[in-house]
CSV table of C-alpha atoms in Angstrom, one decimal:
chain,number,residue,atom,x,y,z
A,227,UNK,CA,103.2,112.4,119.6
A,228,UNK,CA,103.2,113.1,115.8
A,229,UNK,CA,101.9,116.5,115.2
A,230,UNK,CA,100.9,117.7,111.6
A,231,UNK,CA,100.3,121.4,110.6
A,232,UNK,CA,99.5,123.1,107.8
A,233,UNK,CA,99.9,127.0,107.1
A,234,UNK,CA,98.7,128.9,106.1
A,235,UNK,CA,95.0,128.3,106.5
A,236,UNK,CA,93.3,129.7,103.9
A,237,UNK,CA,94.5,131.1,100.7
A,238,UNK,CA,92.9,132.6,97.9
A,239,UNK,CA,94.1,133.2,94.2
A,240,UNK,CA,93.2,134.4,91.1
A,241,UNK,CA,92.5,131.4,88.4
A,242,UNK,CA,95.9,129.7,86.8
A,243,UNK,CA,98.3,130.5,89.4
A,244,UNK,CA,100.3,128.0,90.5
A,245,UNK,CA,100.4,127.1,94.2
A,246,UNK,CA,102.5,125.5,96.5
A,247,UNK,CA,100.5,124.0,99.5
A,248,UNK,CA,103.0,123.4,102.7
A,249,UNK,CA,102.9,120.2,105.1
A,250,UNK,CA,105.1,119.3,108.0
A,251,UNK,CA,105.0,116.6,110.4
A,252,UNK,CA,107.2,116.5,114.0
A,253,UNK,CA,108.1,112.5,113.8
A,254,UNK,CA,109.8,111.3,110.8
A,255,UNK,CA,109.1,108.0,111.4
A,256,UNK,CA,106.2,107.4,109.0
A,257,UNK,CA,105.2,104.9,106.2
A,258,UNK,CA,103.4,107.1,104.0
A,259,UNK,CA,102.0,110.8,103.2
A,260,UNK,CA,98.6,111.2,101.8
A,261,UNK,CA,97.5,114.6,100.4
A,262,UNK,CA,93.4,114.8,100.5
A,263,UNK,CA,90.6,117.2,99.0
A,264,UNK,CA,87.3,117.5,101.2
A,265,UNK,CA,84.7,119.8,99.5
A,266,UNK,CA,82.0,121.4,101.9
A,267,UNK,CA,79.8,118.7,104.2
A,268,UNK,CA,81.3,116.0,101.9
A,269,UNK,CA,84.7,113.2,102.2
A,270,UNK,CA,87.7,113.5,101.9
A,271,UNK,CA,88.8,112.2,98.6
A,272,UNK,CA,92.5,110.8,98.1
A,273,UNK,CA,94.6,113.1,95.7
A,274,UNK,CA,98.0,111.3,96.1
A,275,UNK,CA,99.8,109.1,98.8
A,276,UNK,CA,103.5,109.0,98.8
A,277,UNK,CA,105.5,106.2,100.6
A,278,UNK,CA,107.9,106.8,102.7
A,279,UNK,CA,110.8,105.6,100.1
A,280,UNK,CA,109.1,107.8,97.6
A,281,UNK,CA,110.2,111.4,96.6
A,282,UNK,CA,107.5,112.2,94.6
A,283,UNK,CA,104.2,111.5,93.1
A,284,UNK,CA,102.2,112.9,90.2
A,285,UNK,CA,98.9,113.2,89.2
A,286,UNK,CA,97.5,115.2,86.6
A,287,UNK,CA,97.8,119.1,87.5
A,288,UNK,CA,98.7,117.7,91.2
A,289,UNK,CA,102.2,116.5,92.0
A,290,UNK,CA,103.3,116.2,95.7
A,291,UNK,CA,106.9,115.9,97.2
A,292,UNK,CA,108.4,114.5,100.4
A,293,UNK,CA,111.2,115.0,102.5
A,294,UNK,CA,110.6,113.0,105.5
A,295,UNK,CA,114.5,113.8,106.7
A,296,UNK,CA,113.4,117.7,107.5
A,297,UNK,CA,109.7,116.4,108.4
A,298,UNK,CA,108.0,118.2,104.9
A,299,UNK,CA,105.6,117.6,101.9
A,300,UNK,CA,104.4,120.1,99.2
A,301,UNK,CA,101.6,119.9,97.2
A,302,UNK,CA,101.8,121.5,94.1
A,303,UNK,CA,99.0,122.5,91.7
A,304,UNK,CA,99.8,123.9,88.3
A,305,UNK,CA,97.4,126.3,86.4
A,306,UNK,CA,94.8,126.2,89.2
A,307,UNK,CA,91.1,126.1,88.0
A,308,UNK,CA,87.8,127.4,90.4
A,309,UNK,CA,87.0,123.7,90.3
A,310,UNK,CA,90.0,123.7,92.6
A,311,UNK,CA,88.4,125.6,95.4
A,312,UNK,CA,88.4,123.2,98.2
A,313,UNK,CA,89.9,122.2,102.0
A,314,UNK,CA,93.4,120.3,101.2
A,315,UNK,CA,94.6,118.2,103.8
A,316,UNK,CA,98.0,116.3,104.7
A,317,UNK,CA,98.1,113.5,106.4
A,318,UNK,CA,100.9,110.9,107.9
A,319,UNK,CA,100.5,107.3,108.4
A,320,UNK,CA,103.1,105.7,111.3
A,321,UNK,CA,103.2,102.2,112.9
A,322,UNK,CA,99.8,102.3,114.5
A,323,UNK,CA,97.8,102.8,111.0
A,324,UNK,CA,95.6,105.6,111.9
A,325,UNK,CA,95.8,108.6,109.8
A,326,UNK,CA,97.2,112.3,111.6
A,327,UNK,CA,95.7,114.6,109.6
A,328,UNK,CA,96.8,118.5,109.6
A,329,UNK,CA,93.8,120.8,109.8
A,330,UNK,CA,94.1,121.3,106.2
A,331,UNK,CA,93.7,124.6,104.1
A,332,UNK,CA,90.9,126.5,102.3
A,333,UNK,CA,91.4,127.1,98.7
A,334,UNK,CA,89.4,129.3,97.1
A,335,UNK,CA,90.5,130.0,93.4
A,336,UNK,CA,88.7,132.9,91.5
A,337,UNK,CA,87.6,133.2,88.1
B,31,UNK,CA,83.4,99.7,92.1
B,32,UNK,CA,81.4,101.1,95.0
B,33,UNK,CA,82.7,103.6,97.0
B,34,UNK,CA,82.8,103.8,101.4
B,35,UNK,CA,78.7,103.9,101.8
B,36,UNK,CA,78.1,105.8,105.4
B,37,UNK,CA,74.0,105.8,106.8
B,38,UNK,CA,72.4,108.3,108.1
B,39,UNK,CA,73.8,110.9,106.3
B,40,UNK,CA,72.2,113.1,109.5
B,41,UNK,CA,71.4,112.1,112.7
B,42,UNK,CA,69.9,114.1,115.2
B,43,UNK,CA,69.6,113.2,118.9
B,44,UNK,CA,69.2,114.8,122.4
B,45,UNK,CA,71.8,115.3,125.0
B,46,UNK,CA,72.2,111.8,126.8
B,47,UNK,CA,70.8,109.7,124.3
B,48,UNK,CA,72.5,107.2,122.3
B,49,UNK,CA,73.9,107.2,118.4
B,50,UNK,CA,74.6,104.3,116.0
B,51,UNK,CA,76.5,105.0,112.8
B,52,UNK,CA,77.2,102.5,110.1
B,53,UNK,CA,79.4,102.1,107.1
B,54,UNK,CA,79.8,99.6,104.8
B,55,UNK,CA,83.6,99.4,103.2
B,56,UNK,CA,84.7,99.4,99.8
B,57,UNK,CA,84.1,95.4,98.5
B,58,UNK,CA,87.6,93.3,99.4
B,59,UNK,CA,88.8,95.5,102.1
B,60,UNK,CA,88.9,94.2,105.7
B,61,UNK,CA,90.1,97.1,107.4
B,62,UNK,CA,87.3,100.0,108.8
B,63,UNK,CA,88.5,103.0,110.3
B,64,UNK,CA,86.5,106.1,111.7
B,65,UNK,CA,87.4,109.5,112.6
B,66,UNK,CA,85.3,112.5,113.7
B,67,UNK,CA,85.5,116.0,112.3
B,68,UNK,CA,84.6,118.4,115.1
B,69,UNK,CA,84.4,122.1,114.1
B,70,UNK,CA,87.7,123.3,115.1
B,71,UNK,CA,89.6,120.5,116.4
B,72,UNK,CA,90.1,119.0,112.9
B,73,UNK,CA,90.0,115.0,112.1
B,74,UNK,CA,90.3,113.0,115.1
B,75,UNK,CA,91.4,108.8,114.7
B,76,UNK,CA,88.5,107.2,116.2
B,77,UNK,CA,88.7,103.3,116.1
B,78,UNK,CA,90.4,101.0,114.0
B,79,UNK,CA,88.9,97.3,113.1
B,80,UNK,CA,90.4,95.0,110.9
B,81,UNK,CA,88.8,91.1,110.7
B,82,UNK,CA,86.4,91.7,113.3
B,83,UNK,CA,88.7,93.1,115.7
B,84,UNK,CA,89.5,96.4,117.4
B,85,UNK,CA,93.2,96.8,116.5
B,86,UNK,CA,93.9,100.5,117.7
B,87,UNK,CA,91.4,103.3,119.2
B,88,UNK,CA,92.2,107.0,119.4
B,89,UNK,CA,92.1,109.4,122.9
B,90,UNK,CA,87.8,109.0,122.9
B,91,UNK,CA,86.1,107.9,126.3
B,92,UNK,CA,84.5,104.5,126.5
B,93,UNK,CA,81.5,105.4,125.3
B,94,UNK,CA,82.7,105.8,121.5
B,95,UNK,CA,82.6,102.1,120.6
B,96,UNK,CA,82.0,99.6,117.5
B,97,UNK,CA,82.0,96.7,116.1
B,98,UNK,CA,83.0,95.2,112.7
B,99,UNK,CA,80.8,92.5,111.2
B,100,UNK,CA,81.3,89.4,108.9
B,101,UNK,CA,80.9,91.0,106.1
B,102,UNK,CA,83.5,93.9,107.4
B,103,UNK,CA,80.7,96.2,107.7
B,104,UNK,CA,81.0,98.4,110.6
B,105,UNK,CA,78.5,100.1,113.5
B,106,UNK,CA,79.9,103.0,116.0
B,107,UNK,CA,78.1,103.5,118.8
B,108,UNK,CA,78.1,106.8,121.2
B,109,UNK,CA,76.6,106.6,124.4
B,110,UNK,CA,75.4,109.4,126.7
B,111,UNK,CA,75.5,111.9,124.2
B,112,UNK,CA,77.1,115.0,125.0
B,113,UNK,CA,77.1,118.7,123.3
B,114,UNK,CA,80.5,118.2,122.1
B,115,UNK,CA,80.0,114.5,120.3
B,116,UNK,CA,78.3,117.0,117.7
B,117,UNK,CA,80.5,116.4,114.6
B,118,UNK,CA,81.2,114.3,111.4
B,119,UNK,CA,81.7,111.5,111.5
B,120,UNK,CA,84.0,110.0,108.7
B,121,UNK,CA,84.4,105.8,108.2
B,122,UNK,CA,87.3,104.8,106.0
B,123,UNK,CA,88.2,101.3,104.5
B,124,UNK,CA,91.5,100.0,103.1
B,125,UNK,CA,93.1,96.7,102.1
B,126,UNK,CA,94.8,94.9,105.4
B,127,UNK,CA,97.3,96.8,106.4
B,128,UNK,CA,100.2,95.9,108.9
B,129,UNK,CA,102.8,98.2,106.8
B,130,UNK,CA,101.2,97.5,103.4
B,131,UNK,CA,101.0,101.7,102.6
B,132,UNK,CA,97.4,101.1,101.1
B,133,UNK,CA,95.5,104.2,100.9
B,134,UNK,CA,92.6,104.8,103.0
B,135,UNK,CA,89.2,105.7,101.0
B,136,UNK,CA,86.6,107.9,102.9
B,137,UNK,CA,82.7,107.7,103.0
B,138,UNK,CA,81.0,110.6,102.8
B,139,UNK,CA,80.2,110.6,106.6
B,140,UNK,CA,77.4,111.2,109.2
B,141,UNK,CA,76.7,114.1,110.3
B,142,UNK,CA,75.4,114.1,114.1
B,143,UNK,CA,74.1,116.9,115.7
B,144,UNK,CA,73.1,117.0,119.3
B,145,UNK,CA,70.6,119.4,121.0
């Protein structure tokens, strides 16, 4: 059974740090990665999906790794902004297409 | 482009009673999936529907259920209402899938409360 966590679960940092957000999943057997924001009583809104040939993907401030050999994905946001403040959350997609999502981490970035 | 469109955005019902939630996909995907978001026990997989049928469900008793229409609009139905179905509810939509690493796009979810 693929199991997905994510530590730790709250963080909070002063504005333009950068950050390193931390992902691992038990079975390596996956087809993709997806890294989501959900903001309070909203969605979650894709950030960046990596497949499972992939390394890496970039977006913007946001650029997200894989290494699906040691079961790991980082998230990394440069010069972090309040606007940031959020729940991040990893998720893995095997054979069966549903989503296992980690129970994601609170960002809070202060001004 | 539209976005995943989810209705009611709240829904409140009594213990036993039954709840219907509906979401309408992004336009030109085919696949509807819905989770739930329980305080706690983080994002659950639900059901899966592509084309009208149930393709996968997740570790929910029989009465979660749904149904995906013509138009790939979709309908979850909870029967008998317990204390702990209080949650939100998220429907997602992607492109077919069968290994085709198309991202999944979320509504903005129900939120059902039970007293």
């Amino acid at each position: 059974k693929q199991e997905v966590t994510q530590i730790p679960a709250a963080l909070s940092v002063p504005e333009g740090e950068n950050l390193v957000l931390n992902c691992s999943f038990t079975d390596s057997a996956i087809y993709n990665l997806q890294w989501f924001r959900q903001d309070p009583g909203k969605g979650l809104t894709s950030l960046l999906l990596i497949q499972s040939s992939q390394r890496e993907q970039t977006s913007g401030r946001l650029n997200a790794s894989l290494d699906k050999s040691s079961g790991r994905s980082t998230l990394y946001i440069a010069a972090s902004q309040p606007g940031d403040s959020a729940t991040y959350l990893c998720a893995v997609q095997g054979g069966s297409e549903k989503l296992v999502f980690g129970k994601g981490m609170k960002l809070t970035v202060n001004p | 482009e539209a976005g995943v469109t989810q209705s009611p955005t709240h829904l409140i019902k009594t213990r036993g009673q039954q709840a219907t939630l509906r979401c309408s996909p992004i336009s030109g995907h085919t696949s509807v999936y819905w989770y739930q978001q329980a305080l706690g026990l983080g994002l659950q997989f639900l059901l899966w529907y592509d084309e009208g049928e149930e393709r996968n469900r997740g570790n929910f008793p029989p009465r979660f259920s749904g149904r995906q229409f013509p138009n790939y609009s979709s309908e979850l139905n909870v029967n008998a209402l317990e204390l702990e179905d209080s949650a939100l509810y998220l429907c997602a939509s992607s492109p077919m899938q069968y290994y085709s690493n198309q991202p999944q796009h979320f509504g903005d979810g129900t939120r059902l409360s039970i007293l």
